[in-house]
């Protein structure tokens, strides 16, 4: 019995070796990973055909993997491009809305002024003929100043309108008193009586109030649309920091390295990464919402008492009413002026008759019929424009706090919100267990996925916050009917360097929430390395079994 003990033992060991070898799984194919990798335009030679040891991986979990070092590096670049693309799409849509509405509103306003000037010119040519033609530069100057105010804002509307009525009074006073000669000094004295005598009735006071409020509101509203457009444009160009980039790689492509090409990131996992990478954009939320509210307030004014269309469309009628009022009260006005400024010098007899025949101002205003008036500016109306913009403004509210969720709702970035069990959590196919952090820089201290330096707000974002704050203040002034001194928004809100919540030098870095070993690798990385060692043992075991079989033959 004893002499058969060793052979029996060797046979038993050989059987066990064969069983272990049979149980050892074959190296998994990476064909699907390789196919998707090549489909993105990368070199197929980077991708292994079967799993390899993953000790070379720096970010993705180590262990047996379908990713080479070159693949991890290219996936890192790709993940940043994917992130930039999705964020850009979200922001570009909003930016395009504000850009198109600003363009439409600007086009409407300028065409409204053109139509009003044309209407007045046509009407006054028909009504007053040569007398108007001789004094038409006065009205051209009026519309020129209104246009200059809208374009540059460098016009004091109240002073400009007061000057218009004073100049009109001088021209009218000469026409209704054409038998007299007036020096420039005398006409200056006449101008001083404009407020006291009210030769044009109450039209100048009412028109000054209406024009000032309507123009201030319209210009401020248009400027607000331009500021919103520019703010969105400036902060939509994102550039992830190193820590954010690592988190993006882990989220979007490390699953491929494990062969899980069809498993998408968990929605909450994506949310934490987006809130970390877009932390600075989240800080726009407060001032952005205040700005939107102020825009909506001015929009209500434009629909009501500050409606610039209702002011400019009949401005020719209002000015003509003022002229008729001066005609009807010319005798009383002249007498009071003569009392205050002294009697004027009569013209020589020959010049008097000629002056009267040339300057008789007896024309009466003939109102246009509706079908004769110009077509609506820009093929629309202010009410329709404002109604449309109000709807878009309401939709744009809370845009920045919703941006991370909207990015993660994109099917390219994460699994659906309802798919919580079969999704990628950064390590494997599982349920994501961490809570979602809040929005904004201050809430990122406990972000489990992205390490963010909460002590360094982004300079560009701070500039955009200031631009919104200044514009909100101007909106409130316009709402109250106060004139606004405009500056060049593009200079004050422009920024250098980074373009947004991650184009910054300090955008998120990954917070390693796993326990860290002395070697510097996380517990997850250590586990991956251990897995590699376990799977490296079968070849050694096979060699040992072969050695036993050789020994058995020699013993025999």
Coordinates of C-alpha atoms in Angstrom, one line a residue:
X1 CA 0.0 0.0 0.0
X2 CA 2.8 2.4 0.9
X3 CA 4.5 2.0 -2.5
X4 CA 1.3 3.2 -4.2
X5 CA 0.9 6.2 -2.0
X6 CA 3.2 8.7 -3.9
X7 CA 1.9 7.8 -7.3
X8 CA -1.7 8.2 -6.1
X9 CA -0.9 11.5 -4.6
X10 CA 0.8 12.7 -7.8
X11 CA -2.2 11.6 -9.9
X12 CA -4.6 13.4 -7.5
X13 CA -2.6 16.6 -7.9
X14 CA -2.5 16.2 -11.7
X15 CA -6.3 15.8 -11.8
X16 CA -6.7 18.9 -9.6
X17 CA -4.4 20.9 -11.9
X18 CA -6.4 19.8 -15.0
X19 CA -9.6 20.9 -13.2
X20 CA -8.2 24.3 -12.3
X21 CA -6.9 24.8 -15.8
X22 CA -10.3 23.9 -17.2
X23 CA -12.0 26.3 -14.8
X24 CA -9.7 29.2 -15.8
X25 CA -11.8 31.6 -18.0
X26 CA -10.4 32.5 -21.4
X27 CA -9.2 36.0 -22.0
X28 CA -12.3 38.1 -23.0
X29 CA -12.6 39.6 -26.4
X30 CA -12.4 43.4 -26.8
X31 CA -13.9 43.4 -30.4
X32 CA -16.9 45.6 -29.5
X33 CA -14.7 48.1 -27.6
X34 CA -12.3 48.1 -30.4
X35 CA -15.0 48.7 -33.0
X36 CA -16.4 51.7 -31.1
X37 CA -13.0 53.1 -30.5
X38 CA -12.2 52.9 -34.3
X39 CA -15.6 54.4 -35.1
X40 CA -14.5 57.6 -33.3
X41 CA -11.6 58.0 -35.8
X42 CA -8.9 56.5 -33.6
X43 CA -6.1 54.1 -34.7
X44 CA -7.2 50.5 -34.4
X45 CA -3.6 49.5 -33.5
X46 CA -4.1 51.3 -30.1
X47 CA -6.9 48.8 -29.2
X48 CA -6.1 45.2 -28.1
X49 CA -8.1 42.4 -29.5
X50 CA -8.4 40.7 -26.0
X51 CA -8.1 41.9 -22.5
X52 CA -4.7 42.8 -21.2
X53 CA -3.3 43.6 -17.8
X54 CA -4.2 47.2 -16.8
X55 CA -1.4 48.3 -14.6
X56 CA -0.6 51.1 -17.1
X57 CA -4.0 52.8 -16.6
X58 CA -3.8 56.1 -14.6
X59 CA -7.5 57.0 -14.2
X60 CA -9.6 54.0 -15.2
X61 CA -9.8 51.0 -12.8
X62 CA -6.8 48.7 -13.2
X63 CA -7.1 45.0 -13.6
X64 CA -7.7 43.2 -16.9
X65 CA -8.8 45.8 -19.4
X66 CA -9.6 46.4 -23.0
X67 CA -7.8 49.8 -22.9
X68 CA -4.2 50.5 -23.7
X69 CA -2.4 53.5 -22.4
X70 CA -2.9 55.3 -25.7
X71 CA -6.7 54.6 -25.5
X72 CA -7.0 56.1 -22.1
X73 CA -5.2 59.2 -23.2
X74 CA -7.4 59.6 -26.3
X75 CA -10.5 58.8 -24.3
X76 CA -9.5 61.6 -21.9
X77 CA -9.4 64.1 -24.8
X78 CA -12.7 62.7 -26.2
X79 CA -14.5 63.0 -22.9
X80 CA -13.6 66.7 -22.7
X81 CA -14.8 67.3 -26.2
X82 CA -18.1 65.5 -25.5
X83 CA -18.6 67.6 -22.4
X84 CA -17.9 70.9 -24.2
X85 CA -20.1 69.9 -27.1
X86 CA -23.2 69.1 -24.9
X87 CA -22.8 72.2 -22.8
X88 CA -22.3 74.3 -25.9
X89 CA -25.5 72.9 -27.4
X90 CA -27.5 73.8 -24.3
X91 CA -26.1 77.3 -24.1
X92 CA -26.1 78.0 -27.9
X93 CA -29.8 77.4 -28.1
X94 CA -30.4 80.0 -25.4
X95 CA -27.9 82.4 -26.9
X96 CA -29.5 82.0 -30.3
X97 CA -32.9 82.9 -28.8
X98 CA -31.6 86.1 -27.3
X99 CA -29.6 87.0 -30.4
X100 CA -32.6 86.5 -32.8
X101 CA -35.0 88.5 -30.5
X102 CA -32.5 91.3 -30.1
X103 CA -32.1 91.4 -33.9
X104 CA -35.8 91.4 -34.5
X105 CA -36.5 94.1 -31.9
X106 CA -33.6 96.2 -33.1
X107 CA -34.9 95.9 -36.7
X108 CA -38.4 96.7 -35.6
X109 CA -37.4 99.8 -33.7
X110 CA -35.2 101.3 -36.4
X111 CA -37.9 100.6 -39.1
X112 CA -40.5 102.2 -36.8
X113 CA -38.5 105.4 -36.7
X114 CA -38.0 105.3 -40.4
X115 CA -41.7 104.9 -41.0
X116 CA -42.6 107.7 -38.5
X117 CA -40.3 110.1 -40.2
X118 CA -41.5 109.2 -43.7
X119 CA -45.1 109.5 -42.6
X120 CA -44.5 113.0 -41.1
X121 CA -42.6 114.1 -44.2
X122 CA -45.3 112.9 -46.6
X123 CA -48.1 114.4 -44.5
X124 CA -46.4 117.8 -44.0
X125 CA -45.4 118.1 -47.7
X126 CA -49.1 117.6 -48.7
X127 CA -50.4 119.9 -45.9
X128 CA -47.9 122.7 -45.7
X129 CA -46.1 122.4 -49.0
X130 CA -43.2 124.8 -49.6
X131 CA -43.2 126.2 -46.0
X132 CA -42.5 122.7 -44.7
X133 CA -39.9 122.1 -47.3
X134 CA -38.1 125.3 -46.3
X135 CA -38.0 124.2 -42.6
X136 CA -37.8 120.4 -43.1
X137 CA -34.3 120.2 -41.5
X138 CA -35.9 121.0 -38.2
X139 CA -37.8 117.7 -38.3
X140 CA -34.9 115.7 -39.8
X141 CA -32.9 116.8 -36.8
X142 CA -35.6 115.6 -34.5
X143 CA -35.6 112.1 -35.9
X144 CA -31.8 112.1 -36.3
X145 CA -31.5 112.8 -32.5
X146 CA -34.1 110.1 -31.7
X147 CA -32.1 107.6 -33.8
X148 CA -28.8 108.7 -32.2
X149 CA -30.3 108.1 -28.8
X150 CA -31.3 104.6 -29.6
X151 CA -28.0 103.7 -31.2
X152 CA -25.6 105.5 -28.8
X153 CA -27.6 106.7 -25.9
X154 CA -25.7 109.9 -25.9
X155 CA -28.7 112.2 -26.1
X156 CA -30.6 113.9 -23.3
X157 CA -34.1 113.3 -24.6
X158 CA -35.8 116.0 -22.5
X159 CA -33.3 118.7 -23.5
X160 CA -33.4 117.6 -27.1
X161 CA -37.2 117.8 -27.2
X162 CA -37.3 121.2 -25.5
X163 CA -34.8 122.5 -28.0
X164 CA -37.0 121.2 -30.9
X165 CA -40.1 123.0 -29.6
X166 CA -38.1 126.2 -29.0
X167 CA -36.7 126.1 -32.6
X168 CA -40.2 125.3 -34.0
X169 CA -41.6 128.3 -32.1
X170 CA -39.0 130.6 -33.6
X171 CA -39.9 129.4 -37.1
X172 CA -43.7 129.6 -36.5
X173 CA -43.4 133.0 -34.8
X174 CA -41.7 134.4 -37.9
X175 CA -44.3 132.9 -40.2
X176 CA -47.3 134.2 -38.3
X177 CA -45.6 137.6 -37.9
X178 CA -44.1 137.9 -41.4
X179 CA -44.6 141.7 -41.5
X180 CA -41.9 142.1 -38.9
X181 CA -38.1 141.7 -38.8
X182 CA -36.7 139.6 -36.0
X183 CA -33.1 139.5 -34.9
X184 CA -31.5 136.4 -33.5
X185 CA -31.5 138.1 -30.1
X186 CA -35.2 138.8 -30.3
X187 CA -35.9 135.2 -31.2
X188 CA -33.9 134.1 -28.2
X189 CA -36.2 136.2 -26.1
X190 CA -39.2 134.5 -27.8
X191 CA -37.8 131.1 -26.8
X192 CA -37.8 132.1 -23.1
X193 CA -41.6 132.4 -23.2
X194 CA -42.2 128.9 -24.5
X195 CA -43.0 127.4 -21.2
X196 CA -44.9 130.4 -19.9
X197 CA -47.1 131.0 -23.0
X198 CA -47.6 127.3 -24.0
X199 CA -48.0 128.3 -27.7
X200 CA -48.4 124.6 -28.7
X201 CA -50.9 123.8 -26.0
X202 CA -50.2 120.7 -23.9
X203 CA -48.7 118.7 -26.7
X204 CA -45.0 119.3 -25.9
X205 CA -45.4 118.3 -22.3
X206 CA -47.3 115.1 -23.1
X207 CA -45.1 114.2 -26.0
X208 CA -41.9 114.7 -23.9
X209 CA -43.2 112.4 -21.2
X210 CA -44.4 109.8 -23.7
X211 CA -41.3 109.8 -25.9
X212 CA -38.8 109.8 -23.0
X213 CA -40.5 106.9 -21.2
X214 CA -41.1 104.9 -24.4
X215 CA -37.6 105.4 -25.8
X216 CA -35.8 104.7 -22.5
X217 CA -37.9 101.5 -22.0
X218 CA -37.4 100.3 -25.6
X219 CA -33.7 101.0 -25.7
X220 CA -33.1 99.5 -22.3
X221 CA -35.1 96.4 -23.3
X222 CA -33.1 95.9 -26.5
X223 CA -29.8 96.4 -24.5
X224 CA -31.0 93.8 -22.1
X225 CA -31.5 91.2 -24.8
X226 CA -28.0 92.0 -26.1
X227 CA -26.5 91.6 -22.6
X228 CA -28.3 88.3 -22.1
X229 CA -27.0 87.1 -25.5
X230 CA -23.4 88.1 -24.6
X231 CA -23.4 86.7 -21.1
X232 CA -24.6 83.3 -22.4
X233 CA -22.0 83.4 -25.2
X234 CA -19.1 84.2 -22.9
X235 CA -19.8 81.5 -20.3
X236 CA -20.8 78.7 -22.7
X237 CA -17.2 78.0 -23.8
X238 CA -16.1 75.5 -21.2
X239 CA -12.6 74.1 -20.6
X240 CA -12.4 71.5 -17.8
X241 CA -9.6 71.6 -15.3
X242 CA -7.5 68.5 -14.7
X243 CA -9.7 67.2 -11.9
X244 CA -12.9 67.7 -13.9
X245 CA -11.3 66.0 -16.9
X246 CA -10.4 63.0 -14.8
X247 CA -14.0 62.8 -13.6
X248 CA -15.3 63.1 -17.1
X249 CA -13.0 60.3 -18.4
X250 CA -14.1 58.0 -15.5
X251 CA -17.8 58.8 -16.2
X252 CA -17.8 58.5 -20.0
X253 CA -15.2 56.0 -21.1
X254 CA -13.7 53.9 -18.3
X255 CA -16.7 51.6 -18.6
X256 CA -15.5 50.8 -22.1
X257 CA -12.2 49.6 -20.7
X258 CA -14.1 47.0 -18.7
X259 CA -16.0 46.0 -21.8
X260 CA -19.3 47.7 -20.6
X261 CA -19.8 49.6 -23.9
X262 CA -23.6 49.7 -23.6
X263 CA -23.8 50.7 -19.9
X264 CA -24.3 54.4 -19.5
X265 CA -23.4 56.5 -16.5
X266 CA -25.9 56.7 -13.6
X267 CA -27.9 60.0 -13.8
X268 CA -27.0 61.1 -10.2
X269 CA -23.4 60.2 -10.8
X270 CA -23.4 62.4 -13.9
X271 CA -25.2 65.2 -11.9
X272 CA -22.5 65.3 -9.3
X273 CA -19.8 65.6 -12.0
X274 CA -21.7 68.3 -13.9
X275 CA -22.3 70.3 -10.8
X276 CA -18.6 70.2 -10.0
X277 CA -17.5 71.0 -13.5
X278 CA -20.1 73.7 -13.9
X279 CA -19.9 75.1 -10.4
X280 CA -19.0 78.6 -11.5
X281 CA -21.9 78.8 -13.9
X282 CA -24.2 77.9 -11.0
X283 CA -23.2 81.2 -9.3
X284 CA -24.8 83.1 -12.2
X285 CA -28.2 81.9 -11.1
X286 CA -29.2 84.6 -8.5
X287 CA -28.3 87.6 -10.7
X288 CA -29.6 85.9 -13.8
X289 CA -33.0 85.4 -12.2
X290 CA -33.1 89.0 -11.0
X291 CA -32.2 90.2 -14.5
X292 CA -35.0 88.1 -16.1
X293 CA -37.5 89.4 -13.6
X294 CA -36.5 93.0 -14.4
X295 CA -36.8 92.3 -18.1
X296 CA -40.3 91.0 -17.6
X297 CA -41.2 94.2 -15.7
X298 CA -40.0 96.4 -18.5
X299 CA -41.8 94.2 -21.0
X300 CA -45.1 94.9 -19.2
X301 CA -44.4 98.6 -19.5
X302 CA -43.8 98.2 -23.2
X303 CA -47.1 96.5 -23.6
X304 CA -48.8 99.3 -21.7
X305 CA -48.0 103.0 -21.0
X306 CA -44.5 102.9 -22.5
X307 CA -45.5 101.4 -25.8
X308 CA -43.2 103.1 -28.3
X309 CA -45.3 102.1 -31.3
X310 CA -48.3 103.9 -29.9
X311 CA -46.1 107.0 -29.4
X312 CA -44.2 107.1 -32.7
X313 CA -47.0 106.0 -35.0
X314 CA -49.1 109.1 -34.5
X315 CA -46.2 111.5 -33.8
X316 CA -46.9 113.4 -37.1
X317 CA -50.5 114.0 -36.0
X318 CA -49.4 115.2 -32.6
X319 CA -46.9 117.7 -34.0
X320 CA -49.4 118.9 -36.5
X321 CA -51.9 119.4 -33.7
X322 CA -49.3 121.5 -31.9
X323 CA -48.8 123.6 -35.0
X324 CA -52.5 124.2 -35.4
X325 CA -52.8 125.2 -31.8
X326 CA -50.0 127.8 -32.4
X327 CA -51.9 129.1 -35.5
X328 CA -55.1 129.5 -33.6
X329 CA -53.5 131.3 -30.7
X330 CA -50.9 133.2 -32.7
X331 CA -52.5 136.7 -32.0
X332 CA -52.5 136.2 -28.2
X333 CA -49.1 134.6 -28.2
X334 CA -47.6 137.4 -30.3
X335 CA -49.1 140.2 -28.1
X336 CA -47.6 138.7 -25.0
X337 CA -44.2 138.3 -26.6
X338 CA -44.3 141.9 -27.8
X339 CA -45.1 143.0 -24.3
X340 CA -42.2 140.9 -22.8
X341 CA -39.6 141.3 -25.5
X342 CA -40.6 144.7 -26.9
X343 CA -42.2 145.7 -30.2
X344 CA -40.4 144.3 -33.2
X345 CA -39.3 146.4 -36.2
X346 CA -41.7 146.4 -39.2
X347 CA -40.3 145.4 -42.6
X348 CA -40.3 147.9 -45.4
X349 CA -43.7 148.1 -47.2
X350 CA -42.5 146.3 -50.3
X351 CA -40.9 143.5 -48.4
X352 CA -44.1 143.1 -46.2
X353 CA -46.4 142.3 -49.1
X354 CA -43.9 139.9 -50.6
X355 CA -43.2 138.2 -47.2
X356 CA -46.9 137.8 -46.5
X357 CA -47.5 136.3 -49.9
X358 CA -44.6 133.9 -49.6
X359 CA -45.0 133.0 -46.0
X360 CA -48.8 132.8 -45.5
X361 CA -49.4 130.0 -43.1
X362 CA -53.0 129.2 -43.5
X363 CA -52.8 125.5 -44.3
X364 CA -54.9 123.2 -42.3
X365 CA -53.9 119.7 -41.3
X366 CA -55.6 116.9 -43.2
X367 CA -55.3 113.6 -41.4
X368 CA -54.4 110.4 -43.3
X369 CA -56.8 107.6 -43.8
X370 CA -55.6 104.3 -42.2
X371 CA -54.8 102.7 -45.5
X372 CA -52.5 105.6 -46.4
X373 CA -50.3 105.0 -43.3
X374 CA -47.1 103.0 -43.7
X375 CA -47.2 99.3 -43.1
X376 CA -46.2 97.9 -39.7
X377 CA -42.5 98.0 -39.0
X378 CA -40.6 94.8 -39.7
X379 CA -43.8 93.0 -40.6
X380 CA -44.9 92.7 -37.0
X381 CA -46.1 94.8 -34.0
X382 CA -44.5 95.6 -30.7
X383 CA -47.2 93.7 -28.8
X384 CA -46.4 90.5 -30.8
X385 CA -42.6 91.0 -30.3
X386 CA -43.0 91.6 -26.6
X387 CA -45.4 88.6 -26.1
X388 CA -42.9 86.3 -27.8
X389 CA -39.9 87.6 -25.8
X390 CA -41.8 87.3 -22.5
X391 CA -42.4 83.7 -23.2
X392 CA -38.7 83.1 -23.9
X393 CA -37.6 85.0 -20.8
X394 CA -39.8 82.9 -18.6
X395 CA -38.3 79.7 -20.1
X396 CA -34.8 81.1 -19.6
X397 CA -35.3 81.6 -15.9
X398 CA -33.3 79.2 -13.7
X399 CA -31.3 78.2 -16.7
X400 CA -28.0 78.0 -14.9
X401 CA -29.2 75.9 -12.0
X402 CA -30.8 73.5 -14.5
X403 CA -27.8 73.3 -16.8
X404 CA -26.2 70.2 -15.0
X405 CA -29.5 68.3 -15.1
X406 CA -30.1 69.3 -18.7
X407 CA -26.6 68.1 -19.7
X408 CA -27.2 64.7 -17.9
X409 CA -30.6 64.4 -19.6
X410 CA -28.8 64.1 -22.9
X411 CA -28.7 60.5 -23.9
X412 CA -25.0 60.8 -24.8
X413 CA -24.0 61.7 -21.3
X414 CA -26.0 59.5 -18.9
X415 CA -28.7 56.8 -18.5
X416 CA -32.3 57.9 -17.9
X417 CA -33.3 59.1 -14.5
X418 CA -35.3 56.0 -13.9
X419 CA -32.5 53.5 -14.7
X420 CA -30.7 53.5 -11.3
X421 CA -29.6 49.9 -11.0
X422 CA -28.0 48.9 -14.3
X423 CA -25.8 52.0 -14.8
X424 CA -22.1 52.9 -14.6
X425 CA -21.1 54.3 -11.2
X426 CA -17.5 55.0 -12.0
X427 CA -16.3 51.5 -10.9
X428 CA -18.7 49.1 -12.3
X429 CA -22.3 48.3 -13.2
X430 CA -24.3 49.2 -10.1
X431 CA -26.6 51.6 -8.3
X432 CA -25.0 55.0 -7.5
X433 CA -25.2 55.6 -3.8
X434 CA -24.0 59.1 -3.2
X435 CA -26.4 62.1 -2.8
X436 CA -26.4 64.8 -5.4
X437 CA -24.7 68.1 -4.3
X438 CA -26.2 71.6 -4.6
X439 CA -25.5 74.0 -7.4
X440 CA -22.8 76.7 -7.3
X441 CA -19.3 77.0 -6.1
X442 CA -20.1 77.1 -2.3
X443 CA -21.9 73.7 -2.5
X444 CA -19.0 71.8 -4.0
X445 CA -17.0 71.2 -0.8
X446 CA -18.6 67.8 -0.4
X447 CA -18.8 66.7 -4.0
X448 CA -17.9 63.0 -4.0
X449 CA -16.8 63.0 -7.7
X450 CA -15.0 66.3 -8.4
X451 CA -12.7 68.3 -6.2
X452 CA -13.4 72.0 -6.6
X453 CA -11.4 74.8 -5.1
X454 CA -14.3 76.8 -3.6
X455 CA -12.0 79.7 -2.5
X456 CA -11.3 80.9 -6.1
X457 CA -14.4 82.2 -8.0
X458 CA -13.8 82.5 -11.7
X459 CA -13.0 86.1 -12.8
X460 CA -15.0 85.9 -16.1
X461 CA -18.1 84.7 -14.2
X462 CA -17.7 87.5 -11.7
X463 CA -17.7 90.0 -14.6
X464 CA -20.8 88.5 -16.1
X465 CA -22.5 88.7 -12.7
X466 CA -21.6 92.4 -12.5
X467 CA -22.9 93.0 -16.1
X468 CA -26.2 91.4 -15.1
X469 CA -26.4 93.4 -11.9
X470 CA -25.7 96.7 -13.7
X471 CA -28.3 95.9 -16.4
X472 CA -30.9 94.9 -13.8
X473 CA -30.4 98.3 -12.2
X474 CA -31.0 100.1 -15.5
X475 CA -34.1 98.0 -16.1
X476 CA -35.6 99.1 -12.8
X477 CA -34.8 102.7 -13.7
X478 CA -36.5 102.3 -17.1
X479 CA -39.5 100.6 -15.5
X480 CA -39.9 103.8 -13.4
X481 CA -39.6 106.0 -16.4
X482 CA -36.2 107.3 -15.6
X483 CA -33.6 107.9 -18.3
X484 CA -30.6 105.7 -18.3
X485 CA -27.0 106.6 -18.9
X486 CA -25.6 103.7 -21.0
X487 CA -22.1 102.5 -21.1
X488 CA -20.5 100.1 -23.6
X489 CA -21.7 96.8 -22.3
X490 CA -19.3 94.8 -24.4
X491 CA -16.3 96.4 -22.7
X492 CA -17.6 96.1 -19.1
X493 CA -18.8 92.5 -19.4
X494 CA -16.0 91.1 -21.5
X495 CA -13.6 88.7 -19.9
X496 CA -10.2 87.3 -20.7
X497 CA -8.9 83.8 -20.5
X498 CA -11.5 81.2 -19.6
X499 CA -14.9 81.2 -21.1
X500 CA -17.0 79.6 -18.5
X501 CA -17.6 77.3 -15.7
X502 CA -14.8 75.2 -16.5
X503 CA -12.7 77.2 -18.8
X504 CA -11.2 78.3 -15.6
X505 CA -7.9 77.6 -14.1
X506 CA -9.6 76.2 -11.0
X507 CA -12.5 74.2 -12.4
X508 CA -13.2 71.1 -10.4
X509 CA -10.7 68.5 -9.4
X510 CA -11.7 65.0 -8.4
X511 CA -12.2 64.3 -4.7
X512 CA -11.0 60.8 -4.0
X513 CA -13.7 59.5 -1.7
X514 CA -12.2 56.0 -1.5
X515 CA -9.7 55.1 1.2
X516 CA -6.2 55.8 0.1
X517 CA -3.3 53.4 0.6
X518 CA 0.2 54.5 1.5
X519 CA 1.3 53.8 -2.1
X520 CA -1.0 56.6 -3.2
X521 CA -3.5 54.4 -5.0
X522 CA -7.1 54.4 -4.0
X523 CA -8.7 51.3 -2.5
X524 CA -10.4 50.8 -5.8
X525 CA -7.1 50.9 -7.7
X526 CA -5.6 48.4 -5.2
X527 CA -8.5 46.1 -5.7
X528 CA -7.9 46.3 -9.4
X529 CA -4.2 45.5 -9.0
X530 CA -5.1 42.5 -6.8
X531 CA -7.5 41.2 -9.4
X532 CA -4.6 41.3 -11.9
X533 CA -2.4 39.2 -9.5
X534 CA -5.2 36.6 -9.0
X535 CA -5.6 36.2 -12.7
X536 CA -1.9 35.9 -13.2
X537 CA -1.6 32.8 -11.1
X538 CA -3.0 30.1 -13.4
X539 CA 0.0 30.0 -15.8
X540 CA 2.2 29.3 -12.8
X541 CA -0.1 26.6 -11.6
X542 CA -0.1 25.0 -15.1
X543 CA 3.7 24.8 -15.0
X544 CA 3.6 23.2 -11.6
X545 CA 1.2 20.5 -12.8
X546 CA 3.4 19.7 -15.8
X547 CA 6.4 19.4 -13.5
X548 CA 4.4 16.9 -11.4
X549 CA 3.6 14.8 -14.4
X550 CA 7.3 14.6 -15.4
X551 CA 8.2 13.6 -11.9
X552 CA 5.6 10.8 -12.0
X553 CA 7.0 9.4 -15.3
X554 CA 10.6 9.5 -13.9
X555 CA 9.4 7.7 -10.7
X556 CA 7.9 5.0 -12.7

